[in-house]
Tab-separated table of C-alpha atoms in Angstrom:
chain	number	residue	atom	x	y	z
A	1	UNK	CA	139.632	126.467	95.279
A	2	UNK	CA	140.863	129.636	96.957
A	3	UNK	CA	143.554	129.178	99.593
A	4	UNK	CA	144.056	131.543	102.498
A	5	UNK	CA	145.512	134.917	101.577
A	6	UNK	CA	148.764	136.069	103.273
A	7	UNK	CA	148.087	136.832	106.942
A	8	UNK	CA	144.465	135.622	106.750
A	9	UNK	CA	143.072	134.079	109.938
A	10	UNK	CA	142.084	130.418	109.710
A	11	UNK	CA	139.591	128.829	112.108
A	12	UNK	CA	141.568	125.549	112.062
A	13	UNK	CA	138.617	123.808	113.574
A	14	UNK	CA	136.542	120.809	114.402
A	15	UNK	CA	132.798	121.434	114.054
A	16	UNK	CA	129.877	119.039	114.503
A	17	UNK	CA	126.077	118.823	114.591
A	18	UNK	CA	123.752	115.925	115.494
A	19	UNK	CA	119.994	115.608	115.088
A	20	UNK	CA	117.849	114.023	117.830
A	21	UNK	CA	114.091	113.579	118.244
A	22	UNK	CA	113.388	117.024	119.757
A	23	UNK	CA	116.035	119.151	118.052
A	24	UNK	CA	119.719	119.488	117.229
A	25	UNK	CA	122.991	119.613	119.178
A	26	UNK	CA	125.860	121.590	117.652
A	27	UNK	CA	129.417	121.867	118.913
A	28	UNK	CA	132.881	123.187	118.085
A	29	UNK	CA	136.363	123.631	119.471
A	30	UNK	CA	137.624	127.192	120.024
A	31	UNK	CA	141.071	127.490	118.361
A	32	UNK	CA	141.805	130.086	115.662
A	33	UNK	CA	145.222	129.977	113.987
A	34	UNK	CA	147.436	132.086	111.729
A	35	UNK	CA	149.863	129.456	110.512
A	36	UNK	CA	151.299	127.813	113.618
A	37	UNK	CA	150.383	130.757	115.887
A	38	UNK	CA	147.181	130.515	117.933
A	39	UNK	CA	145.484	133.873	117.329
A	40	UNK	CA	142.517	133.137	119.617
A	41	UNK	CA	142.096	130.186	121.991
A	42	UNK	CA	138.462	130.862	122.981
A	43	UNK	CA	136.739	131.617	119.658
A	44	UNK	CA	132.962	131.113	119.401
A	45	UNK	CA	132.432	129.241	116.120
A	46	UNK	CA	128.690	128.711	116.746
A	47	UNK	CA	126.928	131.638	115.092
A	48	UNK	CA	123.233	132.486	115.430
A	49	UNK	CA	121.559	133.380	112.135
A	50	UNK	CA	117.997	133.313	113.534
A	51	UNK	CA	116.270	132.514	116.846
A	52	UNK	CA	116.593	128.706	116.579
A	53	UNK	CA	118.919	128.417	113.562
A	54	UNK	CA	122.700	128.337	113.997
A	55	UNK	CA	125.721	127.676	111.829
A	56	UNK	CA	129.106	126.152	112.696
A	57	UNK	CA	131.950	127.828	110.808
A	58	UNK	CA	135.200	126.342	109.460
A	59	UNK	CA	137.760	127.722	107.013
A	60	UNK	CA	138.602	131.414	106.783
A	61	UNK	CA	137.285	133.394	109.761
A	62	UNK	CA	136.667	136.462	107.569
A	63	UNK	CA	134.838	134.548	104.828
A	64	UNK	CA	132.571	132.588	107.164
A	65	UNK	CA	131.724	135.649	109.278
A	66	UNK	CA	130.818	137.593	106.124
A	67	UNK	CA	128.610	134.778	104.768
A	68	UNK	CA	126.907	134.292	108.172
A	69	UNK	CA	126.245	138.047	108.438
A	70	UNK	CA	124.633	138.094	104.977
A	71	UNK	CA	122.413	135.079	105.766
A	72	UNK	CA	121.460	136.648	109.128
A	73	UNK	CA	120.393	139.817	107.281
A	74	UNK	CA	118.330	137.885	104.718
A	75	UNK	CA	116.583	135.823	107.409
A	76	UNK	CA	115.716	138.942	109.424
A	77	UNK	CA	114.177	140.498	106.303
A	78	UNK	CA	112.340	137.249	105.485
A	79	UNK	CA	110.906	136.916	109.013
A	80	UNK	CA	109.451	140.455	108.896
A	81	UNK	CA	107.519	139.618	105.726
A	82	UNK	CA	106.807	135.868	106.078
A	83	UNK	CA	107.275	134.849	109.718
A	84	UNK	CA	109.668	132.226	111.103
A	85	UNK	CA	112.148	130.956	108.464
A	86	UNK	CA	112.894	127.235	108.189
A	87	UNK	CA	116.288	125.555	108.620
A	88	UNK	CA	116.315	124.287	104.975
A	89	UNK	CA	115.750	127.889	103.828
A	90	UNK	CA	118.750	129.090	105.848
A	91	UNK	CA	120.860	126.195	104.531
A	92	UNK	CA	119.850	127.032	100.944
A	93	UNK	CA	120.951	130.652	101.446
A	94	UNK	CA	124.331	129.495	102.774
A	95	UNK	CA	124.681	127.059	99.872
A	96	UNK	CA	123.852	129.683	97.253
A	97	UNK	CA	126.430	132.119	98.635
A	98	UNK	CA	129.115	129.429	99.047
A	99	UNK	CA	128.547	127.878	95.609
A	100	UNK	CA	128.292	131.110	93.613
A	101	UNK	CA	131.511	132.365	95.229
A	102	UNK	CA	133.335	129.042	95.594
A	103	UNK	CA	136.497	130.258	93.843
A	104	UNK	CA	136.850	133.205	96.248
A	105	UNK	CA	135.761	131.628	99.539
A	106	UNK	CA	137.316	129.212	101.993
A	107	UNK	CA	134.198	128.235	103.921
A	108	UNK	CA	132.901	124.898	105.222
A	109	UNK	CA	129.625	125.394	107.086
A	110	UNK	CA	127.215	123.173	109.023
A	111	UNK	CA	123.700	124.547	109.543
A	112	UNK	CA	121.575	123.165	112.373
A	113	UNK	CA	118.372	124.245	114.034
A	114	UNK	CA	114.705	123.690	114.756
A	115	UNK	CA	111.576	124.915	112.954
A	116	UNK	CA	107.847	124.048	113.108
A	117	UNK	CA	107.726	122.419	109.678
A	118	UNK	CA	110.755	120.119	109.892
A	119	UNK	CA	111.666	119.836	113.581
A	120	UNK	CA	115.412	119.566	114.152
A	121	UNK	CA	117.547	119.177	110.999
A	122	UNK	CA	121.265	119.239	110.147
A	123	UNK	CA	122.628	120.438	106.788
A	124	UNK	CA	126.256	120.217	105.664
A	125	UNK	CA	127.819	122.667	103.158
A	126	UNK	CA	131.441	121.565	102.574
A	127	UNK	CA	134.080	123.409	100.498
A	128	UNK	CA	132.716	123.845	96.975
A	129	UNK	CA	129.183	124.741	98.035
A	130	UNK	CA	127.222	121.484	97.761
A	131	UNK	CA	124.325	120.914	100.202
A	132	UNK	CA	123.608	117.677	102.088
A	133	UNK	CA	121.016	116.840	104.722
A	134	UNK	CA	122.539	114.393	107.235
A	135	UNK	CA	121.572	112.957	110.639
A	136	UNK	CA	124.968	114.166	111.853
A	137	UNK	CA	127.725	116.201	110.212
A	138	UNK	CA	131.371	116.889	111.012
A	139	UNK	CA	133.728	119.404	109.430
A	140	UNK	CA	137.016	121.259	109.670
A	141	UNK	CA	140.610	120.038	109.777
A	142	UNK	CA	140.022	117.954	112.927
A	143	UNK	CA	137.114	116.025	111.398
A	144	UNK	CA	139.493	113.873	109.325
A	145	UNK	CA	140.680	112.182	112.546
A	146	UNK	CA	137.205	111.149	113.753
A	147	UNK	CA	135.233	109.835	110.751
A	148	UNK	CA	135.784	106.250	111.899
A	149	UNK	CA	134.816	107.005	115.496
A	150	UNK	CA	131.675	108.879	114.426
A	151	UNK	CA	130.572	106.190	111.945
A	152	UNK	CA	130.994	103.436	114.539
A	153	UNK	CA	129.379	105.357	117.427
A	154	UNK	CA	126.350	107.034	115.832
A	155	UNK	CA	122.997	105.232	116.095
A	156	UNK	CA	119.561	106.317	114.875
A	157	UNK	CA	117.232	107.316	117.710
A	158	UNK	CA	119.885	108.406	120.220
A	159	UNK	CA	118.615	110.430	123.191
A	160	UNK	CA	119.603	114.024	123.915
A	161	UNK	CA	122.106	112.878	126.566
A	162	UNK	CA	123.648	110.292	124.232
A	163	UNK	CA	123.982	112.904	121.483
A	164	UNK	CA	125.634	115.339	123.887
A	165	UNK	CA	128.180	112.683	124.902
A	166	UNK	CA	128.700	111.806	121.216
A	167	UNK	CA	129.498	115.424	120.319
A	168	UNK	CA	131.661	115.974	123.405
A	169	UNK	CA	133.753	112.816	122.877
A	170	UNK	CA	134.109	113.350	119.123
A	171	UNK	CA	135.338	116.920	119.548
A	172	UNK	CA	137.725	115.954	122.369
A	173	UNK	CA	139.250	113.176	120.233
A	174	UNK	CA	139.744	115.541	117.275
A	175	UNK	CA	141.206	118.253	119.517
A	176	UNK	CA	143.757	115.820	120.962
A	177	UNK	CA	145.003	114.766	117.491
A	178	UNK	CA	144.659	117.925	115.367
A	179	UNK	CA	147.132	120.738	116.016
A	180	UNK	CA	144.717	123.292	114.524
A	181	UNK	CA	141.901	122.297	116.924
A	182	UNK	CA	141.943	122.846	120.679
A	183	UNK	CA	140.980	125.118	123.548
A	184	UNK	CA	137.497	124.603	124.981
A	185	UNK	CA	134.305	122.954	123.688
A	186	UNK	CA	131.265	125.123	123.026
A	187	UNK	CA	127.954	123.341	122.459
A	188	UNK	CA	124.362	124.427	121.913
A	189	UNK	CA	121.150	122.404	122.281
A	190	UNK	CA	118.498	123.826	119.917
A	191	UNK	CA	114.860	122.785	120.471
A	192	UNK	CA	111.353	124.229	120.245
A	193	UNK	CA	111.965	125.784	123.687
A	194	UNK	CA	114.980	127.757	122.466
A	195	UNK	CA	118.755	127.494	122.691
A	196	UNK	CA	120.765	126.191	125.648
A	197	UNK	CA	124.479	127.037	125.455
A	198	UNK	CA	126.977	124.652	127.100
A	199	UNK	CA	130.628	125.433	127.869
A	200	UNK	CA	133.232	122.750	128.645
A	201	UNK	CA	136.588	124.221	129.764
A	202	UNK	CA	139.876	122.660	128.681
A	203	UNK	CA	140.507	121.019	132.067
A	204	UNK	CA	137.144	119.203	131.946
A	205	UNK	CA	137.402	117.692	128.449
A	206	UNK	CA	136.886	113.914	128.131
A	207	UNK	CA	140.284	112.193	128.267
A	208	UNK	CA	141.093	109.351	125.853
A	209	UNK	CA	144.199	107.233	125.349
A	210	UNK	CA	147.040	109.416	124.103
A	211	UNK	CA	149.960	106.967	124.077
């Protein structure tokens, strides 16, 4: 697996996506690091690849931006010829690019969105380029701190508000433990109606026990 090249910018990162009955909620922290130096404290790691299809990016900033740009291009071309693309199609494009180039890329990607055929779906593409459909997905360096919390908190059939709290609390917990995650929380609610972006500044993050 390719490591970061000298001087390459790393997203550090905690990313997350959760499916609910009417769509998907995605979220991420905003810290980008070069080693121990914070290169950007307000990064937007939620990237639109089509109208109601987004990806959350972790790993190398350059690699994930390049892959997202290529998928965005393919989906624009597809929509001209065939109409609205589906979320599984977008996820398959990401997976193909990540798997075929797995030795050159450092990219862990979560794809989430809404389409007419499938409703809201979440797809996880971890390092190595495998593809997994999941009711919720977490990724990035901060995710290792919150697997237990997420497994114990998630329930099938959660409402939009419950899912938003789930994402917000999970990200805040990871950001408090992981030195490579931090800054603000950016979230997006993706439904048939479109995309609603939500911003939670650092001074309004949920506070948990910190010892």
